[in-house]
CSV table of C-alpha atoms in Angstrom, one decimal:
chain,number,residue,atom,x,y,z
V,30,UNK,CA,0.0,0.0,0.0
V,31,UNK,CA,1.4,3.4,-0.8
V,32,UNK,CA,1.9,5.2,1.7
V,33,UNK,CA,3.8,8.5,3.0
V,34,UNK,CA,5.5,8.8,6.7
V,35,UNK,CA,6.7,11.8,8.9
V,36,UNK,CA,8.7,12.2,11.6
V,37,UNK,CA,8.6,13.3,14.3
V,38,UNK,CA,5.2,14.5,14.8
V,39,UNK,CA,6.2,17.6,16.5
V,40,UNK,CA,9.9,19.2,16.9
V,41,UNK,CA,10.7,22.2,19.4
V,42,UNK,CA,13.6,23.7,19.1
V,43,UNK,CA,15.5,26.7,20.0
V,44,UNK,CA,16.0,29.7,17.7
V,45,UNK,CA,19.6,28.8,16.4
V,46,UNK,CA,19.3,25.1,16.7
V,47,UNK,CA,20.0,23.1,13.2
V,48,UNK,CA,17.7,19.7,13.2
V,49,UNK,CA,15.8,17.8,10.2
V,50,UNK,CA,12.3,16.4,10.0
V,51,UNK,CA,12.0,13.2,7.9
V,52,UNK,CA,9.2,11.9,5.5
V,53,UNK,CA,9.8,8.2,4.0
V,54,UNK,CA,7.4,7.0,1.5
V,55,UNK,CA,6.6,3.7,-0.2
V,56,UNK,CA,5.0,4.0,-3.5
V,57,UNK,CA,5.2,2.7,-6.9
V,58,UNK,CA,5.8,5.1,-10.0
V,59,UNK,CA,6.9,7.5,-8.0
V,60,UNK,CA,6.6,11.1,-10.2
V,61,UNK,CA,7.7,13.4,-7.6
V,62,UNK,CA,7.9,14.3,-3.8
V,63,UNK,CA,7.1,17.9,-2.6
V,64,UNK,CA,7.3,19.7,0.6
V,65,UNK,CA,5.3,22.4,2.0
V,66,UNK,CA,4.7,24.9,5.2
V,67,UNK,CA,1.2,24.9,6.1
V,68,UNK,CA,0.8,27.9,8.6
V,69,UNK,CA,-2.6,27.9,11.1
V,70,UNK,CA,-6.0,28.4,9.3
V,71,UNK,CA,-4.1,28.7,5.5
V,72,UNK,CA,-3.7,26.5,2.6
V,73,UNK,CA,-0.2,24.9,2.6
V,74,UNK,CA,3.0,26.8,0.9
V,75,UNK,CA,4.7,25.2,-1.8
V,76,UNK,CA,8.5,25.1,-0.8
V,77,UNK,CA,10.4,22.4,-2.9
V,78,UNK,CA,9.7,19.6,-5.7
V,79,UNK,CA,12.2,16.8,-5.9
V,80,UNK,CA,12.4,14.2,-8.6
V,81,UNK,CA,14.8,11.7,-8.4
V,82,UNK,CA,17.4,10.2,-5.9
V,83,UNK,CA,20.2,12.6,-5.2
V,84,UNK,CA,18.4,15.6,-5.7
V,85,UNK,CA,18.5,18.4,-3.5
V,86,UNK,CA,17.1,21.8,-3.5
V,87,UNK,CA,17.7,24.9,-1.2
V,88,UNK,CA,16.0,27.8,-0.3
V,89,UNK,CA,16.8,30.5,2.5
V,90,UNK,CA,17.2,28.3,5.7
V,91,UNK,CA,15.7,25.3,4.2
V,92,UNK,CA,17.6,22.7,1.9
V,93,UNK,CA,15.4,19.4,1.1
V,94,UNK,CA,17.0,16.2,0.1
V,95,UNK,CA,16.2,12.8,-1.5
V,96,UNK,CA,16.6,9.5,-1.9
V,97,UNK,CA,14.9,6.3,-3.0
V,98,UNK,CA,13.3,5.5,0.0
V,99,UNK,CA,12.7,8.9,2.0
V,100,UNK,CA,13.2,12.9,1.9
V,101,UNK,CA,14.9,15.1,4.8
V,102,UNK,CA,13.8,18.7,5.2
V,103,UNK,CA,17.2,20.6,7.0
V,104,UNK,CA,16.3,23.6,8.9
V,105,UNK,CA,19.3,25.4,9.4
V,106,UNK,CA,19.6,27.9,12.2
V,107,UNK,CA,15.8,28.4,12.7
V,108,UNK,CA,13.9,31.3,13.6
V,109,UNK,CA,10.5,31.8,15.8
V,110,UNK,CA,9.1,32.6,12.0
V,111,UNK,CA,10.2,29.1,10.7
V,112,UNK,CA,7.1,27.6,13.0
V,113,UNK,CA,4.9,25.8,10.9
V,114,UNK,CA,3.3,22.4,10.2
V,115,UNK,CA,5.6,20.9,7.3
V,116,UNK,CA,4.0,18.4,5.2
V,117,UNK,CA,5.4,16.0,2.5
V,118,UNK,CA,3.2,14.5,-0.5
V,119,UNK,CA,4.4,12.3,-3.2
V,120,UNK,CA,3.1,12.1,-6.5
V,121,UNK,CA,2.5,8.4,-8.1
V,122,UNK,CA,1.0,6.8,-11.4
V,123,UNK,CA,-2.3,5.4,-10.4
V,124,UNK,CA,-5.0,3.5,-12.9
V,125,UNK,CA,-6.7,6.0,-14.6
V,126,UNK,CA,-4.1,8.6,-14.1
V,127,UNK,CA,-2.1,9.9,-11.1
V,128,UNK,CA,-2.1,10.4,-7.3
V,129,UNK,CA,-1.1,12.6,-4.8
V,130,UNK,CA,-0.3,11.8,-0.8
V,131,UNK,CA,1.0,13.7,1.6
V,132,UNK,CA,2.3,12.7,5.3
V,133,UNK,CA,0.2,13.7,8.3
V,134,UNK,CA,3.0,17.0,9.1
V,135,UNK,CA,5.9,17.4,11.0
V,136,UNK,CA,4.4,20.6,13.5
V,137,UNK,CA,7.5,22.7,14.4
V,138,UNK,CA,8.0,24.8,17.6
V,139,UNK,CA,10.8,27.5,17.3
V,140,UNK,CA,11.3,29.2,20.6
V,141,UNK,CA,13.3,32.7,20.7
E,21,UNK,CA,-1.1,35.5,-1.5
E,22,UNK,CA,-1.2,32.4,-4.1
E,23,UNK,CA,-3.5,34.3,-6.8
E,24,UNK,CA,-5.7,30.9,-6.1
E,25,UNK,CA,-9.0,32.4,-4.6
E,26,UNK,CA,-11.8,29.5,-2.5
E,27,UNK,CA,-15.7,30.5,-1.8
E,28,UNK,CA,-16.9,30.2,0.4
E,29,UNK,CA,-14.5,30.5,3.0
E,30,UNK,CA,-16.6,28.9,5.8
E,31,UNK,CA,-20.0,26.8,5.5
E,32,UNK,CA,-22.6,24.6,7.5
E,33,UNK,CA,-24.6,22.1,6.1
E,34,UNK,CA,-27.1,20.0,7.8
E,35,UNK,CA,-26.6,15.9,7.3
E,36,UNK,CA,-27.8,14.6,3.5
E,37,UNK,CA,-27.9,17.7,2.1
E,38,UNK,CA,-25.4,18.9,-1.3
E,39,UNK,CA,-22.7,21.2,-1.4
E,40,UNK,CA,-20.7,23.3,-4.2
E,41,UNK,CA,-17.9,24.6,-3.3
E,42,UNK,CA,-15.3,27.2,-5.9
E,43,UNK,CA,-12.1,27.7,-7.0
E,44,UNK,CA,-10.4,30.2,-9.0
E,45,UNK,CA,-7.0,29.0,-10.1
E,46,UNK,CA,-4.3,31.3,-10.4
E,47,UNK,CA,-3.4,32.7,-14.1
E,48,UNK,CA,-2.0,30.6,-16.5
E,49,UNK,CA,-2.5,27.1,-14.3
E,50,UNK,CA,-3.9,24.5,-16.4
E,51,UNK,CA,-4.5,21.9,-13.5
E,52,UNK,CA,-6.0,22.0,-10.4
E,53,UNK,CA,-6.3,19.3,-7.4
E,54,UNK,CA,-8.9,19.4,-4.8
E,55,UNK,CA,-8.3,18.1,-1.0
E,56,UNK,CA,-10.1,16.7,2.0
E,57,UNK,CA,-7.9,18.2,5.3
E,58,UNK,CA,-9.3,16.7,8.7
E,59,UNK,CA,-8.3,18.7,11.9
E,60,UNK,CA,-4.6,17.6,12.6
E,61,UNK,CA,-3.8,15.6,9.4
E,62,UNK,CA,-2.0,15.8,6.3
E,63,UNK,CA,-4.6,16.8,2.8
E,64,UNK,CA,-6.1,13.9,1.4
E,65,UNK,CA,-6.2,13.5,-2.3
E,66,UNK,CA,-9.9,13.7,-3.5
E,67,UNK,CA,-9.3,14.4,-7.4
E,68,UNK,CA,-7.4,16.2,-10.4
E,69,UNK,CA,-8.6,18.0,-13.4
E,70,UNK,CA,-6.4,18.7,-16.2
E,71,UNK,CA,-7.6,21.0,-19.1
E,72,UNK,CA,-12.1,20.0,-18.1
E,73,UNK,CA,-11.1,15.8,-17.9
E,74,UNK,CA,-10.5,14.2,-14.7
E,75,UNK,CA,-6.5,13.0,-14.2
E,76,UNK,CA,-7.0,10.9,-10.9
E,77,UNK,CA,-8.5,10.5,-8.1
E,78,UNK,CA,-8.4,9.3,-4.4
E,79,UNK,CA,-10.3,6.9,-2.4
E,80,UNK,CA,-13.5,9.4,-1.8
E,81,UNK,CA,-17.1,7.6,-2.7
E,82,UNK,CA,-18.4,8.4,-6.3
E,83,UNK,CA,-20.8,11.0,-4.0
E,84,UNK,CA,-17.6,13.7,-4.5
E,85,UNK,CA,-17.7,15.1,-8.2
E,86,UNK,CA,-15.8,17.8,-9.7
E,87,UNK,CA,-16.1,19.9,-12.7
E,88,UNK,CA,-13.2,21.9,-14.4
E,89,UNK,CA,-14.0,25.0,-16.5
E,90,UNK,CA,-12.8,26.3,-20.3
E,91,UNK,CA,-11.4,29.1,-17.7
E,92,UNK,CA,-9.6,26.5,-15.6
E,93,UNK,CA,-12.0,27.7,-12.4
E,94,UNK,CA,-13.3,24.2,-10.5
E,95,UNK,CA,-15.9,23.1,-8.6
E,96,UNK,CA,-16.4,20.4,-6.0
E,97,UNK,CA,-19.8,18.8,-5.1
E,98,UNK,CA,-20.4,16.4,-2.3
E,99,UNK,CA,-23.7,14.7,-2.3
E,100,UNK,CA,-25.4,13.4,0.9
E,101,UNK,CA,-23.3,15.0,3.2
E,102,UNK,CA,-22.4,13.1,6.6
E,103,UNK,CA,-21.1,14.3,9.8
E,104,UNK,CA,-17.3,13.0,8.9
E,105,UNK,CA,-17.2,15.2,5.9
E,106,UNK,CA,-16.8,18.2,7.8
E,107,UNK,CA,-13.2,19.4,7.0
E,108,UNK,CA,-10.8,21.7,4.9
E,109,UNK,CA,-11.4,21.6,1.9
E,110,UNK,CA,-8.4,22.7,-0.5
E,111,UNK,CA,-7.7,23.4,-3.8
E,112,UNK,CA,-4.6,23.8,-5.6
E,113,UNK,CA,-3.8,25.1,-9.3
E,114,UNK,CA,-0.5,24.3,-11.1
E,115,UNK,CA,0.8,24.3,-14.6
E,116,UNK,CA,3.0,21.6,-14.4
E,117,UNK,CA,0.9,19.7,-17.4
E,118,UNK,CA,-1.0,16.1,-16.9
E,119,UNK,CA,-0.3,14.3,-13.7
E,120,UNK,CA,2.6,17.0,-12.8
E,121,UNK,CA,2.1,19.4,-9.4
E,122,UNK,CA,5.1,21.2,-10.4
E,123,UNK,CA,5.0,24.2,-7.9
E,124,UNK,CA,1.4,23.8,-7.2
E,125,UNK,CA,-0.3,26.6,-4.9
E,126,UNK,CA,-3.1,26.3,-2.7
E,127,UNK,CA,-5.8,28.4,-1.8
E,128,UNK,CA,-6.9,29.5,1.5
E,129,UNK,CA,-9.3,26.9,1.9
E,130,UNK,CA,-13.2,26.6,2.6
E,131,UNK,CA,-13.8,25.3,6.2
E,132,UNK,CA,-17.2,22.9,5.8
E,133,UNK,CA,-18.8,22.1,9.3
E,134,UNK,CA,-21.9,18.9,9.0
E,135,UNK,CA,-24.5,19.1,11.7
């Protein structure tokens, strides 16, 4: 069964404090893996689309990373702003057409 | 802001009745997706439309339909609403072409409550 994974459920850390949050994925025909910020009450923010193993991307204090079997979103350095639910989705054939599923969101704390 | 407008923004519906909900994707998007977002967890995949046809969809019952527009706007109907449909709903336009999300944005989302 395809499926998507996030961990952990919740990260607090202080402002200046480097971590990663992790979304591993098992799915067939895999087309693409994206990541997003979803802030309180809003639709989620596209951050990053990653294609295929070895691929990473980077923007301001965020680089996301790839491989066959999982992603890892580093937060480098973080600030209160940087709190956000981060979610994952992958994008896979299906019949009839394609598919899209994201992980359940990494919620992340930054404390000043 | 995403240039990808939702109406309404909030709604209650009593049990069994329909609902239509809107979406304006953002200029130039060819695609849009719509989503099912319970409190606490990740969107669920309801459906895509690329160019007025239909491009996948999700486990939801055949009581979830969706239209697409020559304009690209969308539409999502739920039939015979129950309690547990009460959610998020989002949709998200993107012109990454059939099947592709490439930097797909999201509106603001249309909060549906079922009583």
């Amino acid at each position: 069964e395809d499926q998507v994974t996030q961990s952990p459920e919740a990260l607090r850390l202080q402002e200046g404090e480097s971590s990663s949050l992790n979304c591993s994925y098992t799915v067939s025909g895999l087309r693409g893996l994206f990541w997003y910020r979803q802030d309180p009450g809003k639709g989620p923010e596209f951050l990053f689309t990653l294609y295929s193993a070895g691929e990473e991307k980077e923007k301001e204090r965020l680089k996301a990373t790839l491989t066959k079997k999982e992603s890892f979103l580093h937060i480098t350095a973080p600030k209160p702003e940087d709190s956000a639910t981060y979610l994952c989705a992958v994008q896979a054939r299906d019949t009839g057409g394609f598919k899209t599923i994201f992980g359940a969101g990494t919620r992340l704390f930054v404390k000043a | 802001e995403t240039g990808v407008t939702q109406s309404p923004t909030h709604l209650i519906k009593t049990r069994g009745q329909q609902v239509t909900l809107r979406c304006s994707s953002q200029s130039g998007h060819n695609t849009v997706s719509w989503y099912q977002q319970a409190l606490g967890q990740g969107p669920q995949f309801i459906f895509q439309y690329y160019r007025e046809e239909e491009n996948g969809r999700g486990n939801f019952p055949p009581r979830f339909s969706g239209l697409q527009f020559p304009n690209y706007s969308s539409e999502l109907n739920v039939n015979a609403l129950e309690l547990d449909d009460s959610a998020l709903y989002l949709c998200a336009s993107s012109s990454g072409g059939r099947g592709h999300e490439d930097s797909a944005f999201f509106g603001q989302g249309t909060r549906l409550t079922v009583v």
